[in-house]
């Protein structure tokens, strides 16, 4: 429906001058007039003068000049709002007066909005003419209805995890609810600490009428977003429509004796005691103080069930291996803003009773599982560590 693209310009400079004979006495070279037109004659005079063009029409600019010497340069510099489109120039091969014509052809279409062309004579600015690209007759009215910052968006670009504060490693999404008429342009300009970040500017142009749809712009950490205050401005057809703000902050200071584990591929971070071993696999990571004590964090992709259903399936599979498996608790558990389904288990392995806690949460299409394991008689010794680690768990 939309195509992200830079404004590509095919420029045709119809740059010829109808030159008259030199006057008997030297006169001051000048640009007499500048006119936009639907067409130009063969000698570049304006036909059907206008300041409004349709998105698929070329821009024609007729420049009347007087008393130019041979080798004089006339330059046209074109803008969409403040954005430079293109510039071209013509150098006379004779002295005299007449017309110079400049034409810009769209590659496919011009975005709707305000344009201008600045004319220079010998690098000296002489005149500016403003004009507009207007919607075609079949275009619906365009408007920005809602802007939401989020940590995720769904397949329809609707916000999933609305947020105002982000960590440096997190992608920042700006989800925008809009009506867009054909050829309308929506632009996101991002600011960090009040400074416009030119490289982050993104635009889309509607290739058809769309009603009540969502589009999203985003910032990706590369490798991390700088801390500070941010702003995103949404411009519709060159006019400021909405503004949203957010912050990027560092994670909480790591307590003494702890380390931060962070995985982009698994999509989470967690604090763990600095003297514990870390064992990484493709779909999970384990933290171990001893061979018999462990806290593991795993990820299930394409999760479709609820946390409770996933936990029940896991418990049923464990019962096939441990006939004496007992469930002492099964129910919801909330900590640090994350809703988990908790199952407390006990079983005998190699003649020794073991205690285990299973936690399951689902975010988007991913399920996150935390599993603790310890000898039953040592559970209280390790439970405080387990709780602190679960409390520090964050999903990216």
Tab-separated table of C-alpha atoms in Angstrom:
chain	number	residue	atom	x	y	z
A	1	UNK	CA	0.000	0.000	0.000
A	2	UNK	CA	2.810	2.323	0.810
A	3	UNK	CA	6.319	2.606	-0.516
A	4	UNK	CA	9.077	4.161	1.538
A	5	UNK	CA	11.249	6.247	-0.825
A	6	UNK	CA	13.326	9.343	-1.148
A	7	UNK	CA	12.053	12.039	-3.471
A	8	UNK	CA	13.594	11.021	-6.809
A	9	UNK	CA	13.740	13.634	-9.465
A	10	UNK	CA	14.184	13.403	-13.206
A	11	UNK	CA	15.134	16.808	-14.322
A	12	UNK	CA	14.967	18.070	-17.863
A	13	UNK	CA	16.449	21.480	-18.327
A	14	UNK	CA	14.826	23.108	-21.304
A	15	UNK	CA	17.386	25.778	-21.244
A	16	UNK	CA	17.591	27.882	-24.336
A	17	UNK	CA	17.538	31.620	-24.650
A	18	UNK	CA	15.837	33.643	-27.313
A	19	UNK	CA	18.435	36.277	-27.677
A	20	UNK	CA	17.911	39.636	-29.306
A	21	UNK	CA	20.538	41.911	-30.700
A	22	UNK	CA	22.760	43.783	-28.327
A	23	UNK	CA	21.644	47.314	-27.535
A	24	UNK	CA	23.870	50.112	-28.662
A	25	UNK	CA	24.678	51.025	-25.079
A	26	UNK	CA	25.439	48.463	-22.359
A	27	UNK	CA	22.522	47.817	-19.979
A	28	UNK	CA	22.350	46.055	-16.648
A	29	UNK	CA	21.809	42.266	-16.919
A	30	UNK	CA	18.658	41.252	-15.060
A	31	UNK	CA	15.930	38.686	-14.518
A	32	UNK	CA	12.737	40.468	-15.523
A	33	UNK	CA	10.158	37.884	-14.415
A	34	UNK	CA	9.709	34.281	-13.269
A	35	UNK	CA	6.468	32.411	-13.988
A	36	UNK	CA	5.265	28.856	-13.402
A	37	UNK	CA	3.159	27.366	-16.180
A	38	UNK	CA	1.486	24.195	-17.374
A	39	UNK	CA	3.373	24.448	-20.649
A	40	UNK	CA	6.143	26.387	-22.393
A	41	UNK	CA	6.260	27.554	-25.984
A	42	UNK	CA	9.135	26.614	-28.258
A	43	UNK	CA	10.859	29.820	-27.211
A	44	UNK	CA	10.068	29.078	-23.508
A	45	UNK	CA	7.381	31.664	-22.910
A	46	UNK	CA	4.804	30.561	-20.301
A	47	UNK	CA	1.499	29.026	-21.412
A	48	UNK	CA	-1.342	28.549	-18.896
A	49	UNK	CA	0.384	30.249	-15.998
A	50	UNK	CA	-0.430	28.587	-12.672
A	51	UNK	CA	0.738	28.022	-9.108
A	52	UNK	CA	-1.003	24.642	-8.782
A	53	UNK	CA	0.023	21.332	-10.305
A	54	UNK	CA	-1.328	17.800	-10.096
A	55	UNK	CA	1.009	15.085	-8.741
A	56	UNK	CA	1.739	13.655	-12.193
A	57	UNK	CA	2.342	16.960	-14.005
A	58	UNK	CA	5.775	18.428	-14.792
A	59	UNK	CA	6.853	21.739	-13.284
A	60	UNK	CA	7.533	24.382	-15.951
A	61	UNK	CA	9.356	27.574	-15.057
A	62	UNK	CA	9.746	30.426	-17.571
A	63	UNK	CA	12.458	32.975	-16.768
A	64	UNK	CA	12.505	36.207	-18.749
A	65	UNK	CA	15.965	37.754	-18.884
A	66	UNK	CA	17.323	41.010	-20.221
A	67	UNK	CA	20.741	42.217	-21.365
A	68	UNK	CA	22.664	39.072	-20.457
A	69	UNK	CA	26.258	38.947	-21.684
A	70	UNK	CA	27.675	35.865	-23.312
A	71	UNK	CA	28.644	33.304	-20.678
A	72	UNK	CA	26.108	34.490	-18.091
A	73	UNK	CA	24.716	31.736	-15.823
A	74	UNK	CA	21.085	31.459	-14.705
A	75	UNK	CA	20.339	28.818	-12.076
A	76	UNK	CA	17.070	27.323	-10.802
A	77	UNK	CA	17.021	25.670	-7.358
A	78	UNK	CA	13.906	23.647	-6.494
A	79	UNK	CA	12.537	22.849	-3.035
A	80	UNK	CA	9.757	20.778	-1.474
A	81	UNK	CA	9.178	22.717	1.735
A	82	UNK	CA	12.726	23.045	3.053
A	83	UNK	CA	13.946	19.924	1.259
A	84	UNK	CA	16.218	20.506	-1.736
A	85	UNK	CA	14.907	18.630	-4.764
A	86	UNK	CA	17.334	19.571	-7.507
A	87	UNK	CA	19.153	22.435	-9.141
A	88	UNK	CA	20.141	23.112	-12.708
A	89	UNK	CA	21.732	25.974	-14.598
A	90	UNK	CA	22.113	27.368	-18.075
A	91	UNK	CA	25.032	29.358	-19.448
A	92	UNK	CA	24.328	31.669	-22.368
A	93	UNK	CA	26.287	31.197	-25.573
A	94	UNK	CA	25.241	34.611	-26.907
A	95	UNK	CA	24.544	38.032	-25.501
A	96	UNK	CA	21.001	39.382	-25.500
A	97	UNK	CA	17.495	39.110	-24.020
A	98	UNK	CA	14.719	36.509	-24.098
A	99	UNK	CA	13.460	33.517	-22.149
A	100	UNK	CA	15.043	30.552	-20.413
A	101	UNK	CA	12.908	27.495	-19.614
A	102	UNK	CA	13.385	24.917	-16.837
A	103	UNK	CA	11.249	21.789	-16.522
A	104	UNK	CA	11.186	19.138	-13.775
A	105	UNK	CA	9.536	15.820	-14.565
A	106	UNK	CA	8.308	13.533	-11.742
A	107	UNK	CA	9.616	9.980	-11.855
A	108	UNK	CA	6.146	8.741	-10.878
A	109	UNK	CA	4.425	11.530	-8.966
A	110	UNK	CA	5.059	14.582	-6.811
A	111	UNK	CA	3.967	14.390	-3.158
A	112	UNK	CA	1.227	16.849	-2.255
A	113	UNK	CA	2.422	20.032	-0.581
A	114	UNK	CA	4.153	23.368	-1.041
A	115	UNK	CA	7.093	23.857	-3.407
A	116	UNK	CA	9.249	26.777	-4.511
A	117	UNK	CA	11.919	27.595	-7.044
A	118	UNK	CA	14.705	30.123	-6.427
A	119	UNK	CA	16.346	31.821	-9.398
A	120	UNK	CA	19.975	32.986	-9.315
A	121	UNK	CA	21.826	35.144	-11.807
A	122	UNK	CA	25.598	34.715	-11.633
A	123	UNK	CA	25.146	33.018	-8.216
A	124	UNK	CA	23.227	36.042	-6.919
A	125	UNK	CA	19.705	35.336	-5.692
A	126	UNK	CA	17.156	37.376	-7.620
A	127	UNK	CA	13.671	35.916	-7.190
A	128	UNK	CA	11.620	33.086	-5.662
A	129	UNK	CA	8.271	31.707	-6.805
A	130	UNK	CA	6.081	29.468	-4.657
A	131	UNK	CA	3.660	26.892	-6.014
A	132	UNK	CA	1.803	23.791	-4.826
A	133	UNK	CA	0.993	20.241	-5.748
A	134	UNK	CA	-2.692	19.660	-5.028
A	135	UNK	CA	-4.624	16.400	-4.570
A	136	UNK	CA	-6.321	14.884	-7.585
A	137	UNK	CA	-10.110	15.009	-7.671
A	138	UNK	CA	-10.478	11.407	-6.436
A	139	UNK	CA	-8.217	11.819	-3.374
A	140	UNK	CA	-9.849	11.516	0.063
A	141	UNK	CA	-9.004	14.142	2.726
A	142	UNK	CA	-5.817	13.256	4.625
A	143	UNK	CA	-5.464	13.577	8.395
A	144	UNK	CA	-3.395	12.249	11.292
A	145	UNK	CA	-5.771	11.004	13.981
A	146	UNK	CA	-3.562	9.435	16.663
A	147	UNK	CA	0.133	8.930	17.444
A	148	UNK	CA	1.364	6.332	19.967
A	149	UNK	CA	4.902	5.353	20.988
A	150	UNK	CA	5.372	1.621	21.543
A	151	UNK	CA	7.954	-1.119	22.009
A	152	UNK	CA	6.196	-3.368	19.500
A	153	UNK	CA	3.614	-3.185	16.713
A	154	UNK	CA	1.499	-5.985	15.274
A	155	UNK	CA	1.199	-7.084	11.651
A	156	UNK	CA	-1.177	-4.172	11.012
A	157	UNK	CA	1.264	-1.650	12.528
A	158	UNK	CA	-0.982	-1.111	15.559
A	159	UNK	CA	0.865	-0.504	18.861
A	160	UNK	CA	1.242	-3.574	21.099
A	161	UNK	CA	3.379	-2.431	24.032
A	162	UNK	CA	2.698	1.281	24.534
A	163	UNK	CA	5.563	3.054	26.288
A	164	UNK	CA	7.054	6.475	27.028
A	165	UNK	CA	10.401	5.201	28.323
A	166	UNK	CA	12.783	2.934	26.425
A	167	UNK	CA	16.138	1.303	27.088
A	168	UNK	CA	19.087	1.940	24.740
A	169	UNK	CA	18.905	-1.542	23.203
A	170	UNK	CA	15.162	-1.364	22.454
A	171	UNK	CA	13.555	-0.474	19.122
A	172	UNK	CA	11.277	2.570	19.382
A	173	UNK	CA	8.094	2.480	17.307
A	174	UNK	CA	5.887	5.435	16.411
A	175	UNK	CA	2.484	4.039	15.397
A	176	UNK	CA	0.269	6.506	13.541
A	177	UNK	CA	-3.467	6.170	12.848
A	178	UNK	CA	-4.263	8.080	9.621
A	179	UNK	CA	-6.525	8.680	6.685
A	180	UNK	CA	-4.349	9.201	3.607
A	181	UNK	CA	-5.436	10.395	0.215
A	182	UNK	CA	-3.536	9.245	-2.840
A	183	UNK	CA	-0.157	11.034	-3.211
A	184	UNK	CA	-0.223	12.404	0.342
A	185	UNK	CA	3.141	12.311	2.108
A	186	UNK	CA	3.711	11.515	5.780
A	187	UNK	CA	7.127	12.314	7.238
A	188	UNK	CA	8.618	11.535	10.657
A	189	UNK	CA	11.368	13.841	11.931
A	190	UNK	CA	13.197	12.620	15.048
A	191	UNK	CA	14.918	14.888	17.575
A	192	UNK	CA	17.382	13.976	20.336
A	193	UNK	CA	17.903	16.589	23.051
A	194	UNK	CA	16.337	19.200	20.762
A	195	UNK	CA	18.616	18.459	17.790
A	196	UNK	CA	17.090	17.216	14.540
A	197	UNK	CA	18.611	13.869	13.525
A	198	UNK	CA	18.650	14.153	9.745
A	199	UNK	CA	19.658	10.528	9.159
A	200	UNK	CA	16.588	9.290	11.045
A	201	UNK	CA	14.011	11.172	8.942
A	202	UNK	CA	11.616	8.781	7.194
A	203	UNK	CA	8.813	9.395	4.700
A	204	UNK	CA	6.028	7.442	3.067
A	205	UNK	CA	3.778	8.437	0.177
A	206	UNK	CA	0.302	6.945	-0.266
A	207	UNK	CA	-0.125	5.221	-3.610
A	208	UNK	CA	-3.871	4.864	-3.104
A	209	UNK	CA	-6.600	6.182	-0.843
A	210	UNK	CA	-6.554	4.488	2.580
A	211	UNK	CA	-9.036	5.111	5.364
A	212	UNK	CA	-8.439	4.561	9.091
A	213	UNK	CA	-5.165	2.676	8.695
A	214	UNK	CA	-1.971	2.450	10.742
A	215	UNK	CA	1.565	3.158	9.613
A	216	UNK	CA	4.663	2.990	11.779
A	217	UNK	CA	8.076	4.629	11.895
A	218	UNK	CA	10.847	3.277	14.073
A	219	UNK	CA	14.320	3.824	15.521
A	220	UNK	CA	16.613	0.824	15.854
A	221	UNK	CA	19.568	0.704	18.263
A	222	UNK	CA	22.863	0.664	16.357
A	223	UNK	CA	24.242	-0.642	18.629
A	224	UNK	CA	22.351	1.465	21.197
A	225	UNK	CA	20.276	4.633	21.269
A	226	UNK	CA	21.811	7.539	23.222
A	227	UNK	CA	20.210	8.379	26.534
A	228	UNK	CA	18.102	11.505	26.759
A	229	UNK	CA	14.858	13.179	25.769
A	230	UNK	CA	13.414	12.544	22.321
A	231	UNK	CA	10.697	14.029	20.136
A	232	UNK	CA	9.147	12.867	16.887
A	233	UNK	CA	7.285	15.322	14.658
A	234	UNK	CA	4.780	14.045	12.097
A	235	UNK	CA	4.392	16.178	8.972
A	236	UNK	CA	1.454	15.602	6.636
A	237	UNK	CA	1.954	17.063	3.170
A	238	UNK	CA	4.642	19.352	4.564
A	239	UNK	CA	2.607	20.645	7.530
A	240	UNK	CA	3.239	19.711	11.161
A	241	UNK	CA	0.339	17.458	12.215
A	242	UNK	CA	1.310	15.820	15.543
A	243	UNK	CA	4.200	15.618	18.021
A	244	UNK	CA	5.077	12.820	20.459
A	245	UNK	CA	7.824	12.661	23.098
A	246	UNK	CA	9.653	9.823	24.854
A	247	UNK	CA	12.814	9.113	26.833
A	248	UNK	CA	15.692	6.684	26.516
A	249	UNK	CA	17.237	5.729	29.867
A	250	UNK	CA	19.949	3.371	30.985
A	251	UNK	CA	18.938	0.234	32.811
A	252	UNK	CA	19.022	0.324	36.582
A	253	UNK	CA	22.483	0.296	38.084
A	254	UNK	CA	23.686	-3.277	38.457
A	255	UNK	CA	23.916	-4.079	42.192
A	256	UNK	CA	27.228	-5.111	43.692
A	257	UNK	CA	27.892	-8.798	43.181
A	258	UNK	CA	25.559	-8.996	40.164
A	259	UNK	CA	26.052	-8.966	36.409
A	260	UNK	CA	23.709	-8.097	33.570
A	261	UNK	CA	23.008	-10.736	30.947
A	262	UNK	CA	21.414	-9.337	27.790
A	263	UNK	CA	20.539	-11.200	24.588
A	264	UNK	CA	19.274	-9.526	21.428
A	265	UNK	CA	18.432	-12.854	19.753
A	266	UNK	CA	16.459	-14.191	22.727
A	267	UNK	CA	15.011	-10.768	23.464
A	268	UNK	CA	15.530	-10.366	27.192
A	269	UNK	CA	17.929	-9.222	29.901
A	270	UNK	CA	18.356	-10.477	33.468
A	271	UNK	CA	20.639	-9.887	36.444
A	272	UNK	CA	22.525	-12.834	37.937
A	273	UNK	CA	25.132	-13.352	40.681
A	274	UNK	CA	28.553	-12.601	39.268
A	275	UNK	CA	30.075	-15.869	40.516
A	276	UNK	CA	27.476	-18.092	38.791
A	277	UNK	CA	28.309	-19.900	35.555
A	278	UNK	CA	26.441	-18.954	32.377
A	279	UNK	CA	25.658	-21.671	29.817
A	280	UNK	CA	24.181	-20.449	26.525
A	281	UNK	CA	22.226	-22.470	23.963
A	282	UNK	CA	20.325	-21.404	20.838
A	283	UNK	CA	16.939	-21.158	22.581
A	284	UNK	CA	17.817	-20.806	26.267
A	285	UNK	CA	20.460	-19.749	28.772
A	286	UNK	CA	21.184	-21.284	32.188
A	287	UNK	CA	22.712	-19.722	35.300
A	288	UNK	CA	24.322	-22.155	37.751
A	289	UNK	CA	26.019	-21.700	41.131
A	290	UNK	CA	26.472	-25.511	41.499
A	291	UNK	CA	25.878	-28.585	39.402
A	292	UNK	CA	22.533	-29.209	41.139
A	293	UNK	CA	21.162	-25.656	41.241
A	294	UNK	CA	20.065	-23.793	38.130
A	295	UNK	CA	17.839	-21.031	36.820
A	296	UNK	CA	17.149	-21.315	33.092
A	297	UNK	CA	15.437	-18.850	30.757
A	298	UNK	CA	14.072	-20.182	27.483
A	299	UNK	CA	12.123	-18.813	24.539
A	300	UNK	CA	9.391	-20.528	22.502
A	301	UNK	CA	8.788	-18.949	19.104
A	302	UNK	CA	5.358	-18.700	17.453
A	303	UNK	CA	3.520	-19.189	20.731
A	304	UNK	CA	-0.246	-19.325	20.215
A	305	UNK	CA	-1.523	-20.563	23.598
A	306	UNK	CA	-1.980	-18.762	26.903
A	307	UNK	CA	0.733	-18.959	29.590
A	308	UNK	CA	-1.509	-21.309	31.604
A	309	UNK	CA	-2.017	-23.672	28.668
A	310	UNK	CA	1.701	-23.737	27.860
A	311	UNK	CA	2.526	-24.472	31.513
A	312	UNK	CA	-0.020	-27.303	31.613
A	313	UNK	CA	1.457	-28.894	28.482
A	314	UNK	CA	4.969	-28.733	30.000
A	315	UNK	CA	3.799	-30.256	33.282
A	316	UNK	CA	1.997	-33.086	31.442
A	317	UNK	CA	5.177	-33.894	29.524
A	318	UNK	CA	7.208	-33.934	32.761
A	319	UNK	CA	4.767	-36.410	34.323
A	320	UNK	CA	5.713	-38.874	31.607
A	321	UNK	CA	9.305	-38.811	32.900
A	322	UNK	CA	8.600	-38.358	36.617
A	323	UNK	CA	5.701	-40.483	37.820
A	324	UNK	CA	5.964	-39.026	41.318
A	325	UNK	CA	5.751	-35.414	40.099
A	326	UNK	CA	3.644	-33.259	42.420
A	327	UNK	CA	2.187	-29.821	41.828
A	328	UNK	CA	1.859	-27.768	45.023
A	329	UNK	CA	0.705	-24.535	43.360
A	330	UNK	CA	-0.537	-23.438	39.940
A	331	UNK	CA	-1.754	-19.926	39.369
A	332	UNK	CA	-0.953	-16.329	38.318
A	333	UNK	CA	2.109	-14.504	39.591
A	334	UNK	CA	3.011	-10.849	38.940
A	335	UNK	CA	6.377	-9.204	39.497
A	336	UNK	CA	8.041	-6.084	38.065
A	337	UNK	CA	5.117	-5.425	35.737
A	338	UNK	CA	5.148	-8.870	34.074
A	339	UNK	CA	2.258	-11.315	34.441
A	340	UNK	CA	3.424	-14.933	34.740
A	341	UNK	CA	1.711	-18.294	35.186
A	342	UNK	CA	3.515	-20.058	38.026
A	343	UNK	CA	3.678	-23.796	38.756
A	344	UNK	CA	5.533	-25.109	41.837
A	345	UNK	CA	6.768	-28.667	41.400
A	346	UNK	CA	8.568	-31.404	43.317
A	347	UNK	CA	9.867	-34.797	42.203
A	348	UNK	CA	12.550	-37.369	43.004
A	349	UNK	CA	15.607	-37.723	40.781
A	350	UNK	CA	18.427	-40.148	41.474
A	351	UNK	CA	17.075	-40.762	44.945
A	352	UNK	CA	17.037	-37.084	45.906
A	353	UNK	CA	13.975	-34.848	46.179
A	354	UNK	CA	14.106	-31.808	43.930
A	355	UNK	CA	12.059	-28.591	43.981
A	356	UNK	CA	11.290	-26.589	40.840
A	357	UNK	CA	9.406	-23.454	39.865
A	358	UNK	CA	8.066	-22.962	36.339
A	359	UNK	CA	7.102	-19.461	35.162
A	360	UNK	CA	5.528	-18.750	31.757
A	361	UNK	CA	4.621	-15.434	30.132
A	362	UNK	CA	3.663	-14.619	26.540
A	363	UNK	CA	4.644	-11.402	24.786
A	364	UNK	CA	3.589	-11.073	21.149
A	365	UNK	CA	4.315	-14.397	19.444
A	366	UNK	CA	7.001	-15.393	21.939
A	367	UNK	CA	6.639	-17.344	25.166
A	368	UNK	CA	9.302	-16.830	27.851
A	369	UNK	CA	9.925	-19.649	30.324
A	370	UNK	CA	11.879	-19.440	33.553
A	371	UNK	CA	12.645	-22.713	35.319
A	372	UNK	CA	14.423	-23.046	38.676
A	373	UNK	CA	15.780	-26.290	40.088
A	374	UNK	CA	17.396	-27.077	43.452
A	375	UNK	CA	17.542	-29.909	45.993
A	376	UNK	CA	14.457	-29.646	48.196
A	377	UNK	CA	16.469	-29.193	51.372
A	378	UNK	CA	18.432	-26.316	49.789
A	379	UNK	CA	15.485	-24.451	48.207
A	380	UNK	CA	15.273	-21.777	50.890
A	381	UNK	CA	18.997	-21.101	50.500
A	382	UNK	CA	18.575	-20.278	46.801
A	383	UNK	CA	15.025	-18.909	46.685
A	384	UNK	CA	16.109	-15.316	47.424
A	385	UNK	CA	18.508	-15.368	44.465
A	386	UNK	CA	15.790	-16.792	42.209
A	387	UNK	CA	13.288	-14.096	43.212
A	388	UNK	CA	15.794	-11.279	42.642
A	389	UNK	CA	16.684	-12.652	39.218
A	390	UNK	CA	13.037	-12.988	38.150
A	391	UNK	CA	12.334	-9.436	39.413
A	392	UNK	CA	15.165	-8.107	37.203
A	393	UNK	CA	13.938	-9.926	34.084
A	394	UNK	CA	13.100	-7.551	31.216
A	395	UNK	CA	11.747	-8.281	27.767
A	396	UNK	CA	13.246	-6.221	24.958
